C-alpha atoms as a printed R data frame, in Angstrom:
    type eleno elety resid chain resno       x       y       z
1   ATOM     1    CA   UNK     A     1  -6.714 -25.405 -12.591
2   ATOM     2    CA   UNK     A     2  -9.083 -23.497 -14.835
3   ATOM     3    CA   UNK     A     3 -10.631 -20.243 -13.652
4   ATOM     4    CA   UNK     A     4 -13.872 -18.634 -14.706
5   ATOM     5    CA   UNK     A     5 -12.850 -14.994 -14.518
6   ATOM     6    CA   UNK     A     6 -16.406 -13.819 -15.173
7   ATOM     7    CA   UNK     A     7 -17.506 -14.767 -11.651
8   ATOM     8    CA   UNK     A     8 -18.035 -11.958  -9.147
9   ATOM     9    CA   UNK     A     9 -17.835 -12.107  -5.357
10  ATOM    10    CA   UNK     A    10 -18.929 -10.023  -2.405
11  ATOM    11    CA   UNK     A    11 -16.512  -9.719   0.508
12  ATOM    12    CA   UNK     A    12 -17.609  -8.022   3.720
13  ATOM    13    CA   UNK     A    13 -14.757  -6.731   5.857
14  ATOM    14    CA   UNK     A    14 -14.362  -4.454   8.847
15  ATOM    15    CA   UNK     A    15 -12.656  -1.094   8.505
16  ATOM    16    CA   UNK     A    16  -9.548  -2.527  10.184
17  ATOM    17    CA   UNK     A    17  -9.477  -5.389   7.660
18  ATOM    18    CA   UNK     A    18  -9.996  -2.962   4.754
19  ATOM    19    CA   UNK     A    19  -7.032  -0.884   5.937
20  ATOM    20    CA   UNK     A    20  -4.873  -4.024   6.113
21  ATOM    21    CA   UNK     A    21  -5.949  -5.110   2.608
22  ATOM    22    CA   UNK     A    22  -5.248  -1.612   1.258
23  ATOM    23    CA   UNK     A    23  -1.792  -1.554   2.853
24  ATOM    24    CA   UNK     A    24  -0.970  -5.079   1.640
25  ATOM    25    CA   UNK     A    25  -1.999  -4.252  -1.935
26  ATOM    26    CA   UNK     A    26   0.085  -1.087  -1.955
27  ATOM    27    CA   UNK     A    27   3.080  -2.969  -0.574
28  ATOM    28    CA   UNK     A    28   2.608  -5.687  -3.221
29  ATOM    29    CA   UNK     A    29   2.664  -3.417  -6.255
30  ATOM    30    CA   UNK     A    30   5.346  -1.086  -4.851
31  ATOM    31    CA   UNK     A    31   7.747  -3.943  -4.058
32  ATOM    32    CA   UNK     A    32   7.446  -5.116  -7.646
33  ATOM    33    CA   UNK     A    33   8.558  -1.616  -8.669
34  ATOM    34    CA   UNK     A    34  11.527  -1.867  -6.232
35  ATOM    35    CA   UNK     A    35   9.964   0.707  -3.895
36  ATOM    36    CA   UNK     A    36  10.635  -0.684  -0.427
37  ATOM    37    CA   UNK     A    37  10.164   2.407   1.778
38  ATOM    38    CA   UNK     A    38   6.822   1.385   3.280
39  ATOM    39    CA   UNK     A    39   7.942  -2.144   4.118
40  ATOM    40    CA   UNK     A    40  11.247  -0.911   5.575
41  ATOM    41    CA   UNK     A    41   9.406   1.590   7.745
42  ATOM    42    CA   UNK     A    42   6.881  -0.924   9.060
43  ATOM    43    CA   UNK     A    43   9.599  -3.480   9.835
44  ATOM    44    CA   UNK     A    44  11.677  -0.972  11.785
45  ATOM    45    CA   UNK     A    45   8.710   0.701  13.539
46  ATOM    46    CA   UNK     A    46   7.752  -2.525  15.275
47  ATOM    47    CA   UNK     A    47   8.085  -1.969  19.048
48  ATOM    48    CA   UNK     A    48   9.596   1.522  18.734
49  ATOM    49    CA   UNK     A    49   8.157   4.314  20.864
50  ATOM    50    CA   UNK     A    50   8.515   7.585  18.944
51  ATOM    51    CA   UNK     A    51   6.282   9.578  21.279
52  ATOM    52    CA   UNK     A    52   7.674  12.949  22.306
53  ATOM    53    CA   UNK     A    53   6.883  12.066  25.942
54  ATOM    54    CA   UNK     A    54   9.854   9.693  25.959
55  ATOM    55    CA   UNK     A    55  12.960  11.367  27.389
56  ATOM    56    CA   UNK     A    56  15.131   9.608  24.786
57  ATOM    57    CA   UNK     A    57  12.861  10.676  21.918
58  ATOM    58    CA   UNK     A    58  15.568  12.394  19.865
59  ATOM    59    CA   UNK     A    59  18.052   9.526  20.170
60  ATOM    60    CA   UNK     A    60  15.366   6.914  19.411
61  ATOM    61    CA   UNK     A    61  14.166   8.899  16.379
62  ATOM    62    CA   UNK     A    62  17.709   9.172  14.971
63  ATOM    63    CA   UNK     A    63  18.240   5.428  15.457
64  ATOM    64    CA   UNK     A    64  14.891   4.700  13.805
65  ATOM    65    CA   UNK     A    65  15.779   6.815  10.729
66  ATOM    66    CA   UNK     A    66  19.199   5.137  10.389
67  ATOM    67    CA   UNK     A    67  17.732   1.629  10.735
68  ATOM    68    CA   UNK     A    68  14.882   2.383   8.325
69  ATOM    69    CA   UNK     A    69  17.305   3.689   5.705
70  ATOM    70    CA   UNK     A    70  19.615   0.681   6.167
71  ATOM    71    CA   UNK     A    71  16.758  -1.800   5.766
72  ATOM    72    CA   UNK     A    72  15.427   0.047   2.695
73  ATOM    73    CA   UNK     A    73  18.893   0.056   1.107
74  ATOM    74    CA   UNK     A    74  19.312  -3.702   1.641
75  ATOM    75    CA   UNK     A    75  15.875  -4.397   0.183
76  ATOM    76    CA   UNK     A    76  16.477  -2.094  -2.799
77  ATOM    77    CA   UNK     A    77  19.795  -3.841  -3.444
78  ATOM    78    CA   UNK     A    78  18.014  -7.208  -3.408
79  ATOM    79    CA   UNK     A    79  15.428  -5.788  -5.800
80  ATOM    80    CA   UNK     A    80  18.116  -4.601  -8.200
81  ATOM    81    CA   UNK     A    81  19.621  -8.101  -8.175
82  ATOM    82    CA   UNK     A    82  16.219  -9.715  -8.751
83  ATOM    83    CA   UNK     A    83  15.168  -7.349 -11.517
84  ATOM    84    CA   UNK     A    84  18.582  -6.459 -12.946
85  ATOM    85    CA   UNK     A    85  18.299  -4.770 -16.322
86  ATOM    86    CA   UNK     A    86  14.525  -5.161 -16.256
87  ATOM    87    CA   UNK     A    87  12.510  -2.060 -16.905
88  ATOM    88    CA   UNK     A    88   9.322  -3.937 -17.572
89  ATOM    89    CA   UNK     A    89   5.953  -2.240 -17.396
90  ATOM    90    CA   UNK     A    90   3.743  -3.188 -14.466
91  ATOM    91    CA   UNK     A    91   2.257  -6.671 -14.722
92  ATOM    92    CA   UNK     A    92  -1.501  -7.149 -15.018
93  ATOM    93    CA   UNK     A    93  -1.504  -8.428 -11.416
94  ATOM    94    CA   UNK     A    94   0.190  -5.230 -10.238
95  ATOM    95    CA   UNK     A    95  -2.346  -3.121 -12.114
96  ATOM    96    CA   UNK     A    96  -5.270  -5.080 -10.626
97  ATOM    97    CA   UNK     A    97  -3.768  -4.688  -7.133
98  ATOM    98    CA   UNK     A    98  -3.445  -0.951  -7.764
99  ATOM    99    CA   UNK     A    99  -7.098  -0.756  -8.871
100 ATOM   100    CA   UNK     A   100  -8.354  -2.527  -5.747
101 ATOM   101    CA   UNK     A   101  -6.050  -0.411  -3.569
102 ATOM   102    CA   UNK     A   102  -7.389   2.808  -5.106
103 ATOM   103    CA   UNK     A   103 -11.022   1.790  -4.543
104 ATOM   104    CA   UNK     A   104 -10.423   0.834  -0.897
105 ATOM   105    CA   UNK     A   105  -8.271   3.912  -0.250
106 ATOM   106    CA   UNK     A   106 -10.944   6.227  -1.696
107 ATOM   107    CA   UNK     A   107 -13.807   4.546   0.188
108 ATOM   108    CA   UNK     A   108 -11.920   4.779   3.490
109 ATOM   109    CA   UNK     A   109 -11.342   8.474   2.757
110 ATOM   110    CA   UNK     A   110 -15.059   8.994   2.047
111 ATOM   111    CA   UNK     A   111 -15.947   7.382   5.382
112 ATOM   112    CA   UNK     A   112 -13.318   9.241   7.422
113 ATOM   113    CA   UNK     A   113 -14.429  11.866   9.898
114 ATOM   114    CA   UNK     A   114 -11.587  14.289   9.137
115 ATOM   115    CA   UNK     A   115 -11.690  14.445   5.339
116 ATOM   116    CA   UNK     A   116  -9.018  16.471   3.628
117 ATOM   117    CA   UNK     A   117 -10.106  17.292   0.077
118 ATOM   118    CA   UNK     A   118  -6.491  17.964  -0.907
119 ATOM   119    CA   UNK     A   119  -5.461  14.416   0.051
120 ATOM   120    CA   UNK     A   120  -4.647  12.058  -2.835
121 ATOM   121    CA   UNK     A   121  -7.167   9.610  -1.347
122 ATOM   122    CA   UNK     A   122  -9.973  12.029  -2.249
123 ATOM   123    CA   UNK     A   123  -9.390  11.423  -5.961
124 ATOM   124    CA   UNK     A   124 -11.864   9.046  -7.593
125 ATOM   125    CA   UNK     A   125 -10.223   5.676  -8.411
126 ATOM   126    CA   UNK     A   126  -8.722   5.518 -11.877
127 ATOM   127    CA   UNK     A   127  -8.787   2.116 -13.569
128 ATOM   128    CA   UNK     A   128  -5.272   0.917 -14.401
129 ATOM   129    CA   UNK     A   129  -5.949  -2.694 -15.467
130 ATOM   130    CA   UNK     A   130  -8.246  -4.302 -18.001
131 ATOM   131    CA   UNK     A   131 -10.512  -5.473 -15.173
132 ATOM   132    CA   UNK     A   132 -13.519  -3.381 -14.117
133 ATOM   133    CA   UNK     A   133 -12.974  -1.415 -10.919
134 ATOM   134    CA   UNK     A   134 -14.286  -3.255  -7.869
135 ATOM   135    CA   UNK     A   135 -17.182  -1.741  -6.003
136 ATOM   136    CA   UNK     A   136 -17.069  -0.905  -2.322
137 ATOM   137    CA   UNK     A   137 -19.715   0.627  -0.112
138 ATOM   138    CA   UNK     A   138 -20.321   0.938   3.573
139 ATOM   139    CA   UNK     A   139 -22.627  -1.705   5.043
140 ATOM   140    CA   UNK     A   140 -25.361  -0.088   7.096
């Protein structure tokens, strides 16, 4: 299948969808660098109540940390097997994912009500790939 990579598209998403896309892109390029912490945390956090109102909060938190670390270690081990002896630079796909992630992350920061100027999200997106940075703006 041939692609015309000069075509451009407009995609309108809700804030919730933009957050999911941002998180998925970050997970994609981090996994390919054998950085599994975010995925391990989200897998273990499912259905866990870490609120301090819970009387078993301390015990639940300790179990959560142990499970998160165990899952991350298993995933990192799998990554080492998959990419054994490979110290390759990021692929073009990873760089494009990082570009899109940076643009979405920065736009969500700009639209947030509680902006923290010291947050890494406040930094203007920096192009990592050969592709132009995507454009994102709030729909009025």
